[in-house]
PDB file of C-alpha atoms in Angstrom:
ATOM      1  CA  MET A 141     -76.184 -22.410  76.061  1.00 36.00           C
ATOM      2  CA  SER A 142     -75.435 -26.178  76.579  1.00 46.00           C
ATOM      3  CA  LEU A 143     -76.130 -28.426  73.361  1.00 52.00           C
ATOM      4  CA  ASP A 144     -75.117 -31.628  75.150  1.00 61.00           C
ATOM      5  CA  SER A 145     -76.947 -34.893  75.270  1.00 75.00           C
ATOM      6  CA  PRO A 146     -78.933 -36.263  78.227  1.00 88.00           C
ATOM      7  CA  LEU A 147     -76.024 -38.775  78.937  1.00 92.00           C
ATOM      8  CA  ALA A 148     -73.900 -35.772  80.265  1.00 93.00           C
ATOM      9  CA  ALA A 149     -76.479 -35.098  83.035  1.00 92.00           C
ATOM     10  CA  ARG A 150     -77.009 -38.501  83.911  1.00 94.00           C
ATOM     11  CA  LEU A 151     -73.186 -39.050  84.460  1.00 96.00           C
ATOM     12  CA  GLY A 152     -72.638 -35.710  86.247  1.00 95.00           C
ATOM     13  CA  LEU A 153     -70.183 -34.484  83.805  1.00 95.00           C
ATOM     14  CA  SER A 154     -70.455 -30.850  84.708  1.00 91.00           C
ATOM     15  CA  GLN A 155     -68.517 -31.565  87.912  1.00 91.00           C
ATOM     16  CA  LEU A 156     -65.317 -32.225  85.825  1.00 94.00           C
ATOM     17  CA  ARG A 157     -62.907 -29.822  84.481  1.00 95.00           C
ATOM     18  CA  GLY A 158     -63.066 -29.555  80.716  1.00 95.00           C
ATOM     19  CA  ALA A 159     -60.033 -30.343  78.242  1.00 93.00           C
ATOM     20  CA  THR A 160     -59.811 -29.610  74.649  1.00 92.00           C
ATOM     21  CA  LEU A 161     -59.284 -32.344  72.001  1.00 87.00           C
ATOM     22  CA  ALA A 162     -55.684 -31.006  71.579  1.00 89.00           C
ATOM     23  CA  GLU A 163     -54.935 -31.293  75.243  1.00 90.00           C
ATOM     24  CA  VAL A 164     -56.330 -34.857  75.382  1.00 87.00           C
ATOM     25  CA  ASP A 165     -54.410 -36.086  72.344  1.00 83.00           C
ATOM     26  CA  ALA A 166     -51.263 -34.636  73.600  1.00 82.00           C
ATOM     27  CA  ALA A 167     -51.415 -36.364  76.796  1.00 75.00           C
ATOM     28  CA  ALA A 168     -53.373 -39.497  76.168  1.00 65.00           C
ATOM     29  CA  ALA A 169     -53.616 -40.261  72.418  1.00 61.00           C
ATOM     30  CA  LEU A 170     -52.768 -43.958  73.298  1.00 54.00           C
ATOM     31  CA  GLN A 171     -52.424 -45.627  69.818  1.00 53.00           C
ATOM     32  CA  HIS A 172     -50.638 -48.530  71.592  1.00 55.00           C
ATOM     33  CA  ARG A 173     -52.469 -49.474  74.641  1.00 64.00           C
ATOM     34  CA  VAL A 174     -54.228 -52.077  76.871  1.00 79.00           C
ATOM     35  CA  ASP A 175     -58.130 -51.735  76.779  1.00 83.00           C
ATOM     36  CA  ARG A 176     -60.272 -52.981  79.484  1.00 92.00           C
ATOM     37  CA  LYS A 177     -64.015 -53.153  79.212  1.00 94.00           C
ATOM     38  CA  TYR A 178     -67.027 -53.133  81.640  1.00 96.00           C
ATOM     39  CA  LEU A 179     -70.848 -53.159  81.506  1.00 95.00           C
ATOM     40  CA  VAL A 180     -71.654 -50.733  84.288  1.00 96.00           C
ATOM     41  CA  PRO A 181     -75.197 -50.020  85.722  1.00 96.00           C
ATOM     42  CA  LEU A 182     -75.880 -46.204  85.275  1.00 96.00           C
ATOM     43  CA  ASP A 183     -75.855 -45.453  88.997  1.00 96.00           C
ATOM     44  CA  ARG A 184     -72.397 -46.840  89.344  1.00 97.00           C
ATOM     45  CA  ALA A 185     -71.071 -45.236  86.228  1.00 97.00           C
ATOM     46  CA  ARG A 186     -72.106 -41.854  87.723  1.00 97.00           C
ATOM     47  CA  ARG A 187     -70.330 -42.779  91.010  1.00 97.00           C
ATOM     48  CA  LEU A 188     -67.129 -43.728  88.879  1.00 97.00           C
ATOM     49  CA  VAL A 189     -67.272 -40.199  87.302  1.00 97.00           C
ATOM     50  CA  ALA A 190     -67.687 -38.357  90.698  1.00 97.00           C
ATOM     51  CA  HIS A 191     -64.687 -40.463  92.100  1.00 96.00           C
ATOM     52  CA  LEU A 192     -62.585 -39.401  88.953  1.00 96.00           C
ATOM     53  CA  ALA A 193     -63.520 -35.814  89.064  1.00 96.00           C
ATOM     54  CA  ASP A 194     -60.315 -34.846  91.027  1.00 94.00           C
ATOM     55  CA  SER A 195     -57.797 -36.402  88.725  1.00 94.00           C
ATOM     56  CA  HIS A 196     -59.582 -36.428  85.254  1.00 95.00           C
ATOM     57  CA  HIS A 197     -60.572 -33.884  82.802  1.00 95.00           C
ATOM     58  CA  VAL A 198     -63.748 -34.519  80.288  1.00 96.00           C
ATOM     59  CA  LEU A 199     -63.239 -33.865  76.639  1.00 94.00           C
ATOM     60  CA  ASP A 200     -65.116 -30.585  76.158  1.00 93.00           C
ATOM     61  CA  LEU A 201     -65.971 -29.802  72.426  1.00 88.00           C
ATOM     62  CA  GLY A 202     -67.116 -26.353  72.905  1.00 81.00           C
ATOM     63  CA  THR A 203     -70.677 -24.793  73.338  1.00 77.00           C
ATOM     64  CA  GLY A 204     -71.015 -26.881  76.430  1.00 80.00           C
ATOM     65  CA  ARG A 205     -70.920 -30.146  74.618  1.00 91.00           C
ATOM     66  CA  ARG A 206     -69.149 -32.897  76.451  1.00 94.00           C
ATOM     67  CA  THR A 207     -70.579 -35.959  74.437  1.00 95.00           C
ATOM     68  CA  THR A 208     -70.406 -37.007  70.669  1.00 93.00           C
ATOM     69  CA  ASN A 209     -72.600 -39.289  68.494  1.00 95.00           C
ATOM     70  CA  TYR A 210     -70.508 -42.007  67.042  1.00 96.00           C
ATOM     71  CA  LEU A 211     -71.333 -43.983  63.905  1.00 97.00           C
ATOM     72  CA  SER A 212     -69.049 -46.843  62.941  1.00 97.00           C
ATOM     73  CA  THR A 213     -69.262 -49.143  60.059  1.00 98.00           C
ATOM     74  CA  TYR A 214     -67.119 -52.436  60.471  1.00 98.00           C
ATOM     75  CA  PHE A 215     -65.777 -54.448  57.525  1.00 98.00           C
ATOM     76  CA  ASP A 216     -65.189 -58.074  57.434  1.00 98.00           C
ATOM     77  CA  THR A 217     -64.243 -60.730  54.988  1.00 97.00           C
ATOM     78  CA  PRO A 218     -66.966 -63.276  53.467  1.00 96.00           C
ATOM     79  CA  GLU A 219     -65.743 -65.826  56.100  1.00 95.00           C
ATOM     80  CA  LEU A 220     -66.035 -63.272  58.933  1.00 95.00           C
ATOM     81  CA  GLY A 221     -62.238 -63.514  59.753  1.00 95.00           C
ATOM     82  CA  ALA A 222     -62.277 -60.521  62.080  1.00 95.00           C
ATOM     83  CA  TRP A 223     -65.281 -61.977  63.984  1.00 94.00           C
ATOM     84  CA  ARG A 224     -63.768 -65.355  64.216  1.00 92.00           C
ATOM     85  CA  GLY A 225     -60.397 -63.892  65.310  1.00 90.00           C
ATOM     86  CA  HIS A 226     -61.982 -62.287  68.324  1.00 88.00           C
ATOM     87  CA  VAL A 227     -64.456 -65.224  69.384  1.00 88.00           C
ATOM     88  CA  GLN A 228     -61.614 -67.704  69.146  1.00 86.00           C
ATOM     89  CA  GLN A 229     -59.354 -65.274  71.263  1.00 81.00           C
ATOM     90  CA  ARG A 230     -56.521 -65.358  68.522  1.00 83.00           C
ATOM     91  CA  ARG A 231     -53.487 -63.391  69.872  1.00 77.00           C
ATOM     92  CA  ARG A 232     -53.363 -61.302  66.420  1.00 80.00           C
ATOM     93  CA  ARG A 233     -56.872 -60.122  66.004  1.00 88.00           C
ATOM     94  CA  TRP A 234     -57.756 -57.192  63.788  1.00 94.00           C
ATOM     95  CA  LYS A 235     -60.555 -54.833  62.900  1.00 96.00           C
ATOM     96  CA  VAL A 236     -61.255 -52.279  60.188  1.00 98.00           C
ATOM     97  CA  ARG A 237     -63.917 -49.582  60.381  1.00 98.00           C
ATOM     98  CA  THR A 238     -64.730 -46.100  59.252  1.00 98.00           C
ATOM     99  CA  ARG A 239     -66.082 -43.824  62.039  1.00 97.00           C
ATOM    100  CA  LEU A 240     -68.097 -40.731  61.738  1.00 97.00           C
ATOM    101  CA  TYR A 241     -68.228 -38.096  64.485  1.00 94.00           C
ATOM    102  CA  ALA A 242     -71.520 -36.898  63.753  1.00 92.00           C
ATOM    103  CA  GLU A 243     -71.871 -33.438  65.027  1.00 90.00           C
ATOM    104  CA  ASP A 244     -68.383 -32.404  63.704  1.00 89.00           C
ATOM    105  CA  GLY A 245     -68.705 -34.085  60.242  1.00 91.00           C
ATOM    106  CA  LEU A 246     -65.420 -35.820  60.885  1.00 94.00           C
ATOM    107  CA  CYS A 247     -64.627 -39.204  59.431  1.00 97.00           C
ATOM    108  CA  ARG A 248     -61.650 -41.649  59.855  1.00 96.00           C
ATOM    109  CA  VAL A 249     -60.741 -45.038  58.715  1.00 98.00           C
ATOM    110  CA  GLU A 250     -59.144 -46.889  61.534  1.00 97.00           C
ATOM    111  CA  VAL A 251     -57.140 -50.188  61.635  1.00 97.00           C
ATOM    112  CA  LYS A 252     -56.868 -51.978  65.063  1.00 92.00           C
ATOM    113  CA  THR A 253     -54.737 -54.953  65.649  1.00 91.00           C
ATOM    114  CA  LYS A 254     -53.405 -56.872  68.525  1.00 81.00           C
ATOM    115  CA  ASP A 255     -49.628 -57.093  68.903  1.00 73.00           C
ATOM    116  CA  GLY A 256     -47.976 -60.276  70.176  1.00 68.00           C
ATOM    117  CA  ARG A 257     -48.141 -59.268  73.754  1.00 70.00           C
ATOM    118  CA  GLY A 258     -52.051 -58.675  73.585  1.00 68.00           C
ATOM    119  CA  ALA A 259     -51.873 -54.675  73.467  1.00 73.00           C
ATOM    120  CA  THR A 260     -54.162 -52.868  71.000  1.00 79.00           C
ATOM    121  CA  VAL A 261     -52.451 -50.889  68.323  1.00 87.00           C
ATOM    122  CA  LYS A 262     -54.697 -48.280  66.467  1.00 88.00           C
ATOM    123  CA  HIS A 263     -53.779 -46.468  63.298  1.00 93.00           C
ATOM    124  CA  ALA A 264     -56.264 -43.985  61.764  1.00 95.00           C
ATOM    125  CA  LEU A 265     -56.412 -41.657  58.646  1.00 97.00           C
ATOM    126  CA  ARG A 266     -58.998 -38.982  58.247  1.00 96.00           C
ATOM    127  CA  VAL A 267     -61.106 -39.210  55.110  1.00 96.00           C
ATOM    128  CA  PRO A 268     -63.994 -36.993  53.611  1.00 96.00           C
ATOM    129  CA  ALA A 269     -67.200 -37.495  55.630  1.00 96.00           C
ATOM    130  CA  ALA A 270     -68.962 -38.425  52.441  1.00 94.00           C
ATOM    131  CA  GLU A 271     -66.864 -41.474  52.316  1.00 95.00           C
ATOM    132  CA  TYR A 272     -68.319 -42.792  55.525  1.00 96.00           C
ATOM    133  CA  GLY A 273     -69.098 -46.629  55.270  1.00 96.00           C
ATOM    134  CA  GLU A 274     -66.941 -47.113  52.339  1.00 95.00           C
ATOM    135  CA  LEU A 275     -63.292 -48.476  51.688  1.00 96.00           C
ATOM    136  CA  SER A 276     -62.064 -46.912  48.404  1.00 94.00           C
ATOM    137  CA  GLY A 277     -59.317 -44.574  47.277  1.00 95.00           C
ATOM    138  CA  SER A 278     -56.692 -43.469  50.100  1.00 96.00           C
ATOM    139  CA  ALA A 279     -58.769 -45.156  52.730  1.00 97.00           C
ATOM    140  CA  ALA A 280     -58.361 -48.683  50.786  1.00 97.00           C
ATOM    141  CA  GLU A 281     -54.633 -47.985  50.381  1.00 97.00           C
ATOM    142  CA  PHE A 282     -54.241 -46.942  54.110  1.00 97.00           C
ATOM    143  CA  THR A 283     -56.181 -50.146  55.255  1.00 98.00           C
ATOM    144  CA  GLU A 284     -53.976 -52.557  52.916  1.00 97.00           C
ATOM    145  CA  SER A 285     -50.847 -50.915  54.203  1.00 97.00           C
ATOM    146  CA  MET A 286     -51.831 -51.177  57.908  1.00 96.00           C
ATOM    147  CA  LEU A 287     -52.921 -54.803  57.704  1.00 95.00           C
ATOM    148  CA  GLU A 288     -49.814 -55.790  55.851  1.00 94.00           C
ATOM    149  CA  GLN A 289     -47.653 -54.024  58.332  1.00 92.00           C
ATOM    150  CA  ALA A 290     -49.312 -55.898  61.203  1.00 91.00           C
ATOM    151  CA  GLY A 291     -48.922 -59.144  59.338  1.00 91.00           C
ATOM    152  CA  VAL A 292     -52.623 -59.659  58.798  1.00 92.00           C
ATOM    153  CA  PRO A 293     -52.969 -61.780  55.746  1.00 93.00           C
ATOM    154  CA  VAL A 294     -56.125 -60.040  54.477  1.00 95.00           C
ATOM    155  CA  ALA A 295     -56.429 -58.059  51.201  1.00 96.00           C
ATOM    156  CA  VAL A 296     -58.668 -54.935  51.368  1.00 96.00           C
ATOM    157  CA  GLU A 297     -60.654 -56.284  48.256  1.00 96.00           C
ATOM    158  CA  GLU A 298     -61.985 -59.075  50.635  1.00 97.00           C
ATOM    159  CA  LEU A 299     -63.448 -56.621  52.852  1.00 98.00           C
ATOM    160  CA  SER A 300     -67.214 -55.297  52.745  1.00 97.00           C
ATOM    161  CA  ALA A 301     -69.499 -53.498  55.332  1.00 97.00           C
ATOM    162  CA  ALA A 302     -70.649 -55.915  57.837  1.00 96.00           C
ATOM    163  CA  VAL A 303     -72.400 -54.151  60.767  1.00 97.00           C
ATOM    164  CA  GLU A 304     -72.940 -50.549  61.787  1.00 97.00           C
ATOM    165  CA  VAL A 305     -72.752 -49.439  65.471  1.00 97.00           C
ATOM    166  CA  ARG A 306     -74.216 -46.211  66.864  1.00 97.00           C
ATOM    167  CA  TYR A 307     -73.649 -44.632  70.348  1.00 96.00           C
ATOM    168  CA  VAL A 308     -73.209 -41.556  72.420  1.00 96.00           C
ATOM    169  CA  ARG A 309     -69.747 -41.318  74.051  1.00 96.00           C
ATOM    170  CA  ALA A 310     -68.288 -39.205  76.881  1.00 96.00           C
ATOM    171  CA  ALA A 311     -64.262 -39.343  77.266  1.00 95.00           C
ATOM    172  CA  LEU A 312     -62.345 -38.677  80.305  1.00 96.00           C
ATOM    173  CA  ALA A 313     -58.551 -38.292  80.405  1.00 93.00           C
ATOM    174  CA  ASP A 314     -55.924 -38.131  83.138  1.00 91.00           C
ATOM    175  CA  LEU A 315     -53.817 -35.538  81.576  1.00 90.00           C
ATOM    176  CA  ARG A 316     -51.054 -36.083  84.101  1.00 86.00           C
ATOM    177  CA  HIS A 317     -50.686 -39.954  83.621  1.00 83.00           C
ATOM    178  CA  GLY A 318     -51.935 -40.423  80.090  1.00 82.00           C
ATOM    179  CA  SER A 319     -54.669 -42.712  80.676  1.00 86.00           C
ATOM    180  CA  ARG A 320     -58.224 -42.360  79.312  1.00 91.00           C
ATOM    181  CA  VAL A 321     -61.882 -43.597  80.142  1.00 95.00           C
ATOM    182  CA  THR A 322     -64.695 -43.611  77.744  1.00 95.00           C
ATOM    183  CA  LEU A 323     -68.390 -44.097  78.658  1.00 97.00           C
ATOM    184  CA  ASP A 324     -70.789 -45.181  75.800  1.00 97.00           C
ATOM    185  CA  SER A 325     -74.602 -45.142  76.019  1.00 96.00           C
ATOM    186  CA  THR A 326     -77.646 -45.600  73.835  1.00 95.00           C
ATOM    187  CA  LEU A 327     -75.401 -48.243  72.087  1.00 96.00           C
ATOM    188  CA  SER A 328     -77.218 -50.041  69.117  1.00 96.00           C
ATOM    189  CA  CYS A 329     -75.841 -52.480  66.361  1.00 96.00           C
ATOM    190  CA  ARG A 330     -77.407 -52.714  62.855  1.00 95.00           C
ATOM    191  CA  ARG A 331     -77.270 -55.296  60.295  1.00 94.00           C
ATOM    192  CA  ASP A 332     -79.749 -55.285  57.362  1.00 89.00           C
ATOM    193  CA  ASP A 333     -83.129 -55.169  59.040  1.00 88.00           C
ATOM    194  CA  ARG A 334     -82.234 -56.071  62.438  1.00 92.00           C
ATOM    195  CA  THR A 335     -81.039 -54.085  65.435  1.00 95.00           C
ATOM    196  CA  ALA A 336     -79.434 -55.172  68.853  1.00 94.00           C
ATOM    197  CA  ALA A 337     -79.681 -52.355  71.463  1.00 95.00           C
ATOM    198  CA  LEU A 338     -77.926 -52.146  75.006  1.00 95.00           C
ATOM    199  CA  ASP A 339     -80.181 -51.969  77.968  1.00 95.00           C
ATOM    200  CA  PRO A 340     -80.445 -48.322  78.701  1.00 94.00           C
ATOM    201  CA  GLY A 341     -79.840 -48.773  82.365  1.00 95.00           C
ATOM    202  CA  TYR A 342     -76.221 -49.710  81.525  1.00 96.00           C
ATOM    203  CA  VAL A 343     -73.186 -47.886  80.141  1.00 96.00           C
ATOM    204  CA  LEU A 344     -70.155 -49.524  78.417  1.00 97.00           C
ATOM    205  CA  VAL A 345     -67.042 -48.267  80.107  1.00 97.00           C
ATOM    206  CA  GLU A 346     -63.638 -48.764  78.635  1.00 94.00           C
ATOM    207  CA  THR A 347     -60.430 -47.915  80.215  1.00 93.00           C
ATOM    208  CA  LYS A 348     -57.267 -47.301  77.891  1.00 85.00           C
ATOM    209  CA  GLY A 349     -53.804 -47.356  79.346  1.00 78.00           C
ATOM    210  CA  GLY A 350     -50.787 -49.220  80.269  1.00 74.00           C
ATOM    211  CA  ALA A 351     -50.410 -52.647  81.327  1.00 74.00           C
ATOM    212  CA  ARG A 352     -51.124 -51.984  85.002  1.00 82.00           C
ATOM    213  CA  PRO A 353     -54.724 -51.164  85.973  1.00 85.00           C
ATOM    214  CA  ALA A 354     -55.512 -47.524  86.100  1.00 87.00           C
ATOM    215  CA  PRO A 355     -57.506 -45.814  88.992  1.00 90.00           C
ATOM    216  CA  ALA A 356     -60.658 -46.361  87.072  1.00 93.00           C
ATOM    217  CA  ASP A 357     -60.176 -50.101  86.842  1.00 94.00           C
ATOM    218  CA  ARG A 358     -59.507 -50.195  90.658  1.00 94.00           C
ATOM    219  CA  LEU A 359     -62.596 -48.210  91.451  1.00 95.00           C
ATOM    220  CA  LEU A 360     -64.834 -50.419  89.285  1.00 96.00           C
ATOM    221  CA  LEU A 361     -63.439 -53.480  90.993  1.00 94.00           C
ATOM    222  CA  GLY A 362     -64.089 -51.985  94.394  1.00 95.00           C
ATOM    223  CA  MET A 363     -67.764 -51.463  93.163  1.00 96.00           C
ATOM    224  CA  GLY A 364     -67.915 -55.189  92.152  1.00 95.00           C
ATOM    225  CA  VAL A 365     -67.742 -54.670  88.553  1.00 96.00           C
ATOM    226  CA  ARG A 366     -65.382 -57.099  86.635  1.00 94.00           C
ATOM    227  CA  PRO A 367     -63.958 -56.668  83.185  1.00 93.00           C
ATOM    228  CA  VAL A 368     -65.656 -58.507  80.312  1.00 90.00           C
ATOM    229  CA  SER A 369     -64.223 -59.666  76.923  1.00 84.00           C
ATOM    230  CA  LEU A 370     -66.613 -57.513  74.686  1.00 86.00           C
ATOM    231  CA  SER A 371     -66.414 -56.085  71.158  1.00 89.00           C
ATOM    232  CA  LYS A 372     -69.217 -53.978  69.727  1.00 93.00           C
ATOM    233  CA  TYR A 373     -68.790 -55.348  66.352  1.00 94.00           C
ATOM    234  CA  VAL A 374     -68.666 -58.954  67.638  1.00 93.00           C
ATOM    235  CA  ILE A 375     -71.895 -58.391  69.697  1.00 93.00           C
ATOM    236  CA  GLY A 376     -73.550 -57.004  66.656  1.00 93.00           C
ATOM    237  CA  GLN A 377     -72.482 -59.888  64.426  1.00 93.00           C
ATOM    238  CA  SER A 378     -73.332 -62.535  67.056  1.00 92.00           C
ATOM    239  CA  LEU A 379     -76.749 -61.395  67.542  1.00 92.00           C
ATOM    240  CA  LEU A 380     -77.817 -60.474  64.262  1.00 93.00           C
ATOM    241  CA  THR A 381     -76.276 -62.826  61.865  1.00 91.00           C
ATOM    242  CA  PRO A 382     -78.325 -66.130  61.686  1.00 87.00           C
ATOM    243  CA  GLY A 383     -76.472 -69.271  61.704  1.00 88.00           C
ATOM    244  CA  LEU A 384     -73.295 -68.305  63.583  1.00 88.00           C
ATOM    245  CA  PRO A 385     -72.241 -70.734  66.563  1.00 85.00           C
ATOM    246  CA  ASP A 386     -72.916 -69.949  69.923  1.00 78.00           C
ATOM    247  CA  ASN A 387     -70.108 -68.283  71.921  1.00 78.00           C
ATOM    248  CA  ASP A 388     -69.280 -66.356  75.088  1.00 81.00           C
ATOM    249  CA  VAL A 389     -69.807 -63.099  73.750  1.00 81.00           C
ATOM    250  CA  ARG A 390     -73.478 -63.850  72.495  1.00 82.00           C
ATOM    251  CA  ARG A 391     -74.376 -65.392  75.961  1.00 83.00           C
ATOM    252  CA  LEU A 392     -73.111 -62.122  77.643  1.00 84.00           C
ATOM    253  CA  ALA A 393     -74.951 -59.992  75.015  1.00 85.00           C
ATOM    254  CA  ARG A 394     -78.217 -61.621  75.490  1.00 84.00           C
ATOM    255  CA  ALA A 395     -78.259 -60.720  79.203  1.00 87.00           C
ATOM    256  CA  HIS A 396     -77.810 -56.835  78.403  1.00 92.00           C
ATOM    257  CA  PHE A 397     -79.017 -56.505  74.748  1.00 94.00           C
ATOM    258  CA  THR A 398     -82.451 -56.708  73.083  1.00 92.00           C
ATOM    259  CA  THR A 399     -82.983 -57.544  69.394  1.00 91.00           C
ATOM    260  CA  GLU A 400     -85.511 -56.351  66.957  1.00 89.00           C
ATOM    261  CA  ALA A 401     -86.469 -57.071  63.323  1.00 85.00           C
ATOM    262  CA  HIS A 402     -87.803 -54.279  61.195  1.00 68.00           C
ATOM    263  CA  SER A 403     -90.328 -54.803  58.307  1.00 57.00           C
ATOM    264  CA  ALA A 404     -88.788 -51.680  56.424  1.00 53.00           C
ATOM    265  CA  PRO A 405     -85.033 -50.563  55.957  1.00 54.00           C
ATOM    266  CA  LEU A 406     -83.870 -48.587  58.956  1.00 50.00           C
ATOM    267  CA  PRO A 407     -83.592 -44.980  58.498  1.00 51.00           C
ATOM    268  CA  ALA A 408     -80.131 -43.544  58.353  1.00 51.00           C
ATOM    269  CA  PRO A 409     -80.503 -39.782  59.452  1.00 41.00           C
ATOM    270  CA  LEU A 410     -77.426 -38.184  61.027  1.00 46.00           C
ATOM    271  CA  PRO A 411     -77.933 -36.323  64.358  1.00 42.00           C
ATOM    272  CA  GLU A 412     -78.165 -32.520  63.876  1.00 38.00           C
ATOM    273  CA  ARG A 413     -74.896 -31.057  63.018  1.00 40.00           C
ATOM    274  CA  ILE A 414     -73.232 -28.814  65.664  1.00 35.00           C
ATOM    275  CA  PRO A 415     -70.250 -26.715  64.506  1.00 36.00           C
ATOM    276  CA  ALA A 416     -67.041 -27.758  66.040  1.00 35.00           C
ATOM    277  CA  ALA A 417     -65.504 -25.130  68.584  1.00 30.00           C
TER     278      ALA A 417
END
């Protein structure tokens, strides 16, 4: 019996061969990589998946599940140092987040930085699911160490939860060449009593590989889709925090995201837990 989300059917993921998480991590963990992002209409995202079916596997988490609900809480300084670093296109940008893989009850704290050549470097530590949305104990020590190692002059005591991002993700991997493609749908950003949601007719596609464009990048360019400089956290902060200066990210987001204010606090139920295979 399939327990998958509607995204799997909309993208035609059943036509791809499945791969386990261990197989994907062994071939394409990519903690040091170049990321390229695209906002892709759903019909073209489905065409992309069809074209990649011969060379890519889809991450299969058992029981027919080929997508995962992600919840990510991003942390920033009072001066929004992480947000400003991205908006100002600084070479040594950074992000800190806790991420919950909802169906599996798995949680990690992740620190992402840019090296001097513009490549993304990601370090992660697994923490108890009950600590999602927090930076304390081992998560705080890990974050402090990774930021110091990357030369980021930010102390963990300066960081507090800023924006939560939720979405459903499918992950594809070229096990032979070590590149990955992720496709995110039903993307929403939340801050206090406001949300910003991606147009449901679009999918956020990210390619993760080396300096040279991967087959997915070439296919998207052939479909007339160009890469965009886009961060889920930066979009959420830009659209939901009053008084921030206008910027390219906000102008792009306004074309594809809608914002909404709520009179009561947003509910925070997790999706129904599905045991991991």
